[in-house]
Short mmCIF file of C-alpha atoms in Angstrom, two decimals:
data_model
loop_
_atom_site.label_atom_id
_atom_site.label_comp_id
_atom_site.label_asym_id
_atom_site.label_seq_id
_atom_site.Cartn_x
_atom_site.Cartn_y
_atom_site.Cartn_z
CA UNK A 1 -28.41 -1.52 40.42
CA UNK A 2 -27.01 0.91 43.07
CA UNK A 3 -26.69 4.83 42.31
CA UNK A 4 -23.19 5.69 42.16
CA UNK A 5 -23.32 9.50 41.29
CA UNK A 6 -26.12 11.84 40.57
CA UNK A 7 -26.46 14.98 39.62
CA UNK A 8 -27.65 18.02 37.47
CA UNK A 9 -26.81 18.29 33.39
CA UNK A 10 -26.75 20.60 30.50
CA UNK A 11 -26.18 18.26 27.45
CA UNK A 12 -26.63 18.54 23.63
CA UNK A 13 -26.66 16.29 20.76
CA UNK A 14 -23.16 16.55 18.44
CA UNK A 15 -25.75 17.76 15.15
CA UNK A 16 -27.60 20.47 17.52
CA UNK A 17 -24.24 21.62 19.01
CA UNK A 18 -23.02 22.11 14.70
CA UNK A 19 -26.00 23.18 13.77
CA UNK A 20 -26.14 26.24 16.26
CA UNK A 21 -26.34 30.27 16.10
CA UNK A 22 -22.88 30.56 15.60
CA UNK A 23 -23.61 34.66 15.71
CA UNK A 24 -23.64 33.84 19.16
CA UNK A 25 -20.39 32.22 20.31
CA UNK A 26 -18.26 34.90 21.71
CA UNK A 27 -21.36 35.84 23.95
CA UNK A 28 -20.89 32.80 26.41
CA UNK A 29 -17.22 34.78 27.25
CA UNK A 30 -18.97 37.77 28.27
CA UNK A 31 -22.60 37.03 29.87
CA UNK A 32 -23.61 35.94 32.99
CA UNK A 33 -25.21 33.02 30.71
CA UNK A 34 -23.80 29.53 31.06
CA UNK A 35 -22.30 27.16 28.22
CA UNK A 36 -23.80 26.45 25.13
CA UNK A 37 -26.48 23.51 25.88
CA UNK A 38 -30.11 22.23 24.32
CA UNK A 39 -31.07 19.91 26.82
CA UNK A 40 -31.45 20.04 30.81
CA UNK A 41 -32.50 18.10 33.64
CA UNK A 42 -30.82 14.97 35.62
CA UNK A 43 -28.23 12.09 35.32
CA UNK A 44 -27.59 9.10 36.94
CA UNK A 45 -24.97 7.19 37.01
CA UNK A 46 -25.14 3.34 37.89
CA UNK A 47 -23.45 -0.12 37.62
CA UNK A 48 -24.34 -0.83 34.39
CA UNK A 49 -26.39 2.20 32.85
CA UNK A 50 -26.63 6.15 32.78
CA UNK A 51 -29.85 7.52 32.99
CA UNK A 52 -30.59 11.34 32.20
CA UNK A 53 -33.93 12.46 32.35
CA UNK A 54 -35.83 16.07 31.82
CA UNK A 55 -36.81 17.96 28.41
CA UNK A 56 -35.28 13.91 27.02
CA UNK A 57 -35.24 11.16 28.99
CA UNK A 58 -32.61 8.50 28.04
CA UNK A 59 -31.34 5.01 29.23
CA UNK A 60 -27.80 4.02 27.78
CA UNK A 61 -26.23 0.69 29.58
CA UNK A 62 -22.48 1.37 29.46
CA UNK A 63 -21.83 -1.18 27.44
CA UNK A 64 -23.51 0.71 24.30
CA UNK A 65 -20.10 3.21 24.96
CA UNK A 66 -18.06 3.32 22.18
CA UNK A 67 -15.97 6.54 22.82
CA UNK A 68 -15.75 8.43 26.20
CA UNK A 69 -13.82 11.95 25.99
CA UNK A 70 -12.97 14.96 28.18
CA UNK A 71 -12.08 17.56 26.34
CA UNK A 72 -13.29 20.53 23.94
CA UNK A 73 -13.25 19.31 19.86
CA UNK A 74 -14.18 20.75 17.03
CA UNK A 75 -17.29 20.80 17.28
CA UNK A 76 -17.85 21.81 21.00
CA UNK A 77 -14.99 24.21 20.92
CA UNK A 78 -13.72 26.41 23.62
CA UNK A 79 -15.66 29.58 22.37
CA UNK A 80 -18.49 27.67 23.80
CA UNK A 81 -17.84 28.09 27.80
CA UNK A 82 -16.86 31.02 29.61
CA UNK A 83 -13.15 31.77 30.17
CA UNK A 84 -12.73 29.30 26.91
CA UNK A 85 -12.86 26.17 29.29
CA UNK A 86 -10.28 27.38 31.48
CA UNK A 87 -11.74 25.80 34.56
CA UNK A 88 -13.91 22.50 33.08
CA UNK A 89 -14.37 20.62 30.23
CA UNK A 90 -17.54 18.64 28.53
CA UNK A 91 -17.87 15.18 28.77
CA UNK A 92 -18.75 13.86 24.86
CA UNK A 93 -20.14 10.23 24.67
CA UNK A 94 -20.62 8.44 22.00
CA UNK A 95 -22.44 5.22 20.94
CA UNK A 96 -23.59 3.41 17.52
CA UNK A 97 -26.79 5.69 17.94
CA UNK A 98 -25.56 9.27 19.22
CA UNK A 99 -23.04 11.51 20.28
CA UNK A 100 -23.90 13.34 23.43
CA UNK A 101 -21.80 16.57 24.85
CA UNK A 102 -22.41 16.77 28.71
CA UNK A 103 -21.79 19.20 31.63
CA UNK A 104 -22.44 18.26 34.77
CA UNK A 105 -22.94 19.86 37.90
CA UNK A 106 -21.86 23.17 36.25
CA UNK A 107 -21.60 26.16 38.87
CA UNK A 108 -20.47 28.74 36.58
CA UNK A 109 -17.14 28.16 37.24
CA UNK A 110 -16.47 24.44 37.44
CA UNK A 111 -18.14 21.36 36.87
CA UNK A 112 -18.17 17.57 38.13
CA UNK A 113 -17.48 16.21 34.45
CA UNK A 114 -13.50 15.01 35.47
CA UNK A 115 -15.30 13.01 38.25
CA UNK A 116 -17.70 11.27 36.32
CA UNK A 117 -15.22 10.51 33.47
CA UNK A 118 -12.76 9.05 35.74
CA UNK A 119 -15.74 6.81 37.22
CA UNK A 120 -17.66 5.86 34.04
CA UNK A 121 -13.75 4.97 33.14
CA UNK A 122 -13.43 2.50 36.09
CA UNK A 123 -16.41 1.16 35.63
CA UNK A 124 -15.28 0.28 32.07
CA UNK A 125 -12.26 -1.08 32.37
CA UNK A 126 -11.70 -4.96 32.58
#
């Protein structure tokens, strides 16, 4: 399988992002910290599969996708990421087996998770 896009990612499971410190939330508006994450390390992106690997390593083939969404929720809200996701939003994937809330490439401003939706999209599609 060929490497389409690669790159760095912050990412938490849906129960750790509910279950967190919410004493904490308005922080991530003001610090020079960046989003709310549990997990680091790399992804891969390739024909059939994303691979992320660091603190957890995991292999999903795409076809274990049930939902693919851009967008805050409510349970990774906007109180989670500086300027209250003004400039990016996470990436949440879910499958039979977990829900996964990713940020890519995050710069403290921006972050490539538009780009990989729109690919992992393409690659979906019939």
């Amino acid at each position: 399988m060929a490497t389409l896009l690669q790159g760095s990612i912050f990412w938490s499971y849906d129960f750790e992002v509910a279950n967190r410190n919410r004493s904490t939330d308005f922080g991530y508006q003001f610090s020079g910290t960046g989003p709310f994450y549990t997990h680091c390390g790399t992804i891969v992106l390739k024909d059939g599969a994303l691979s992320i690997s660091g603190d957890v390593n995991i292999d999903m083939p795409l076809g274990d996708i049930i939902q693919l969404y851009l967008g805050f929720d409510e349970i990774y809200t906007p109180l989670l990421a500086k300027n209250f996701g003004l400039f990016w939003k996470p990436l949440r994937i879910k499958t039979n087996y977990s829900t996964l809330y990713i940020i890519i490439d995050y710069n403290f401003l921006f972050s490539k998770n538009k780009k990989w939706y729109n690919t992992i999209v393409q690659l979906l599609s019939p």
